[in-house]
Amino acid sequence: MKNQLKFKKWQIQKAGMNHSTTDEAMKALIASETDLEEEMLSLKNQHDDIAFLIKKISVKLY
């Protein structure tokens, strides 16, 4: 994921150097934001799954 973000940053910087590619820069920025939102949702789901498993294990221990 970290390499993906570096690549997206590079794309944005590259596109930003040329004023005719402002649309490309905006598209790359929006795609980066979408990727980050998806990654955050994935991490939240993993957190919820881990919390559920911990709760399930602690119930079995008592």
PDB file of C-alpha atoms in Angstrom:
ATOM      1  CA  MET A   1       0.000   0.000   0.000  1.00  0.00           C
ATOM      2  CA  LYS A   2       2.858   2.378   0.847  1.00  0.00           C
ATOM      3  CA  ASN A   3       4.407   1.888  -2.593  1.00  0.00           C
ATOM      4  CA  GLN A   4       1.009   2.502  -4.186  1.00  0.00           C
ATOM      5  CA  LEU A   5       0.747   5.829  -2.409  1.00  0.00           C
ATOM      6  CA  LYS A   6       4.258   6.803  -3.466  1.00  0.00           C
ATOM      7  CA  PHE A   7       3.359   5.966  -7.066  1.00  0.00           C
ATOM      8  CA  LYS A   8       0.131   7.990  -6.838  1.00  0.00           C
ATOM      9  CA  LYS A   9       2.099  10.930  -5.408  1.00  0.00           C
ATOM     10  CA  TRP A  10       4.569  10.636  -8.292  1.00  0.00           C
ATOM     11  CA  GLN A  11       1.678  10.571 -10.795  1.00  0.00           C
ATOM     12  CA  ILE A  12       0.163  13.677  -9.240  1.00  0.00           C
ATOM     13  CA  GLN A  13       3.482  15.526  -9.228  1.00  0.00           C
ATOM     14  CA  LYS A  14       4.200  14.498 -12.818  1.00  0.00           C
ATOM     15  CA  ALA A  15       0.744  15.580 -13.974  1.00  0.00           C
ATOM     16  CA  GLY A  16       0.987  18.842 -12.024  1.00  0.00           C
ATOM     17  CA  MET A  17       4.099  19.897 -13.962  1.00  0.00           C
ATOM     18  CA  ASN A  18       2.062  20.353 -17.107  1.00  0.00           C
ATOM     19  CA  HIS A  19      -0.973  22.628 -16.903  1.00  0.00           C
ATOM     20  CA  SER A  20      -2.727  20.690 -19.647  1.00  0.00           C
ATOM     21  CA  THR A  21      -2.760  17.638 -17.401  1.00  0.00           C
ATOM     22  CA  THR A  22      -4.579  19.237 -14.479  1.00  0.00           C
ATOM     23  CA  ASP A  23      -7.512  16.917 -15.120  1.00  0.00           C
ATOM     24  CA  GLU A  24      -5.169  13.933 -14.876  1.00  0.00           C
ATOM     25  CA  ALA A  25      -3.811  15.265 -11.595  1.00  0.00           C
ATOM     26  CA  MET A  26      -7.332  15.675 -10.231  1.00  0.00           C
ATOM     27  CA  LYS A  27      -8.273  12.164 -11.348  1.00  0.00           C
ATOM     28  CA  ALA A  28      -5.155  10.753  -9.686  1.00  0.00           C
ATOM     29  CA  LEU A  29      -5.944  12.693  -6.517  1.00  0.00           C
ATOM     30  CA  ILE A  30      -9.516  11.416  -6.442  1.00  0.00           C
ATOM     31  CA  ALA A  31      -8.308   7.858  -7.094  1.00  0.00           C
ATOM     32  CA  SER A  32      -5.809   8.205  -4.226  1.00  0.00           C
ATOM     33  CA  GLU A  33      -8.534   9.415  -1.902  1.00  0.00           C
ATOM     34  CA  THR A  34     -10.779   6.526  -2.939  1.00  0.00           C
ATOM     35  CA  ASP A  35      -7.929   4.041  -2.380  1.00  0.00           C
ATOM     36  CA  LEU A  36      -7.315   5.483   1.081  1.00  0.00           C
ATOM     37  CA  GLU A  37     -11.008   5.310   1.966  1.00  0.00           C
ATOM     38  CA  GLU A  38     -11.121   1.667   0.859  1.00  0.00           C
ATOM     39  CA  GLU A  39      -7.978   0.883   2.867  1.00  0.00           C
ATOM     40  CA  MET A  40      -9.424   2.597   5.966  1.00  0.00           C
ATOM     41  CA  LEU A  41     -12.651   0.611   5.622  1.00  0.00           C
ATOM     42  CA  SER A  42     -10.666  -2.606   5.243  1.00  0.00           C
ATOM     43  CA  LEU A  43      -8.634  -1.801   8.371  1.00  0.00           C
ATOM     44  CA  LYS A  44     -11.807  -0.977  10.308  1.00  0.00           C
ATOM     45  CA  ASN A  45     -13.342  -4.296   9.256  1.00  0.00           C
ATOM     46  CA  GLN A  46     -10.180  -6.143  10.318  1.00  0.00           C
ATOM     47  CA  HIS A  47     -10.268  -4.310  13.654  1.00  0.00           C
ATOM     48  CA  ASP A  48     -13.921  -5.267  14.147  1.00  0.00           C
ATOM     49  CA  ASP A  49     -13.145  -8.908  13.291  1.00  0.00           C
ATOM     50  CA  ILE A  50     -10.243  -9.003  15.757  1.00  0.00           C
ATOM     51  CA  ALA A  51     -12.343  -7.371  18.483  1.00  0.00           C
ATOM     52  CA  PHE A  52     -15.082  -9.961  17.893  1.00  0.00           C
ATOM     53  CA  LEU A  53     -12.588 -12.845  18.090  1.00  0.00           C
ATOM     54  CA  ILE A  54     -11.037 -11.493  21.297  1.00  0.00           C
ATOM     55  CA  LYS A  55     -14.499 -11.183  22.837  1.00  0.00           C
ATOM     56  CA  LYS A  56     -15.376 -14.717  21.720  1.00  0.00           C
ATOM     57  CA  ILE A  57     -12.131 -16.126  23.151  1.00  0.00           C
ATOM     58  CA  SER A  58     -12.513 -14.259  26.452  1.00  0.00           C
ATOM     59  CA  VAL A  59     -16.063 -15.629  26.843  1.00  0.00           C
ATOM     60  CA  LYS A  60     -14.769 -19.182  26.323  1.00  0.00           C
ATOM     61  CA  LEU A  61     -12.005 -18.664  28.885  1.00  0.00           C
ATOM     62  CA  TYR A  62     -14.464 -17.767  31.646  1.00  0.00           C
TER      63      TYR A  62
END
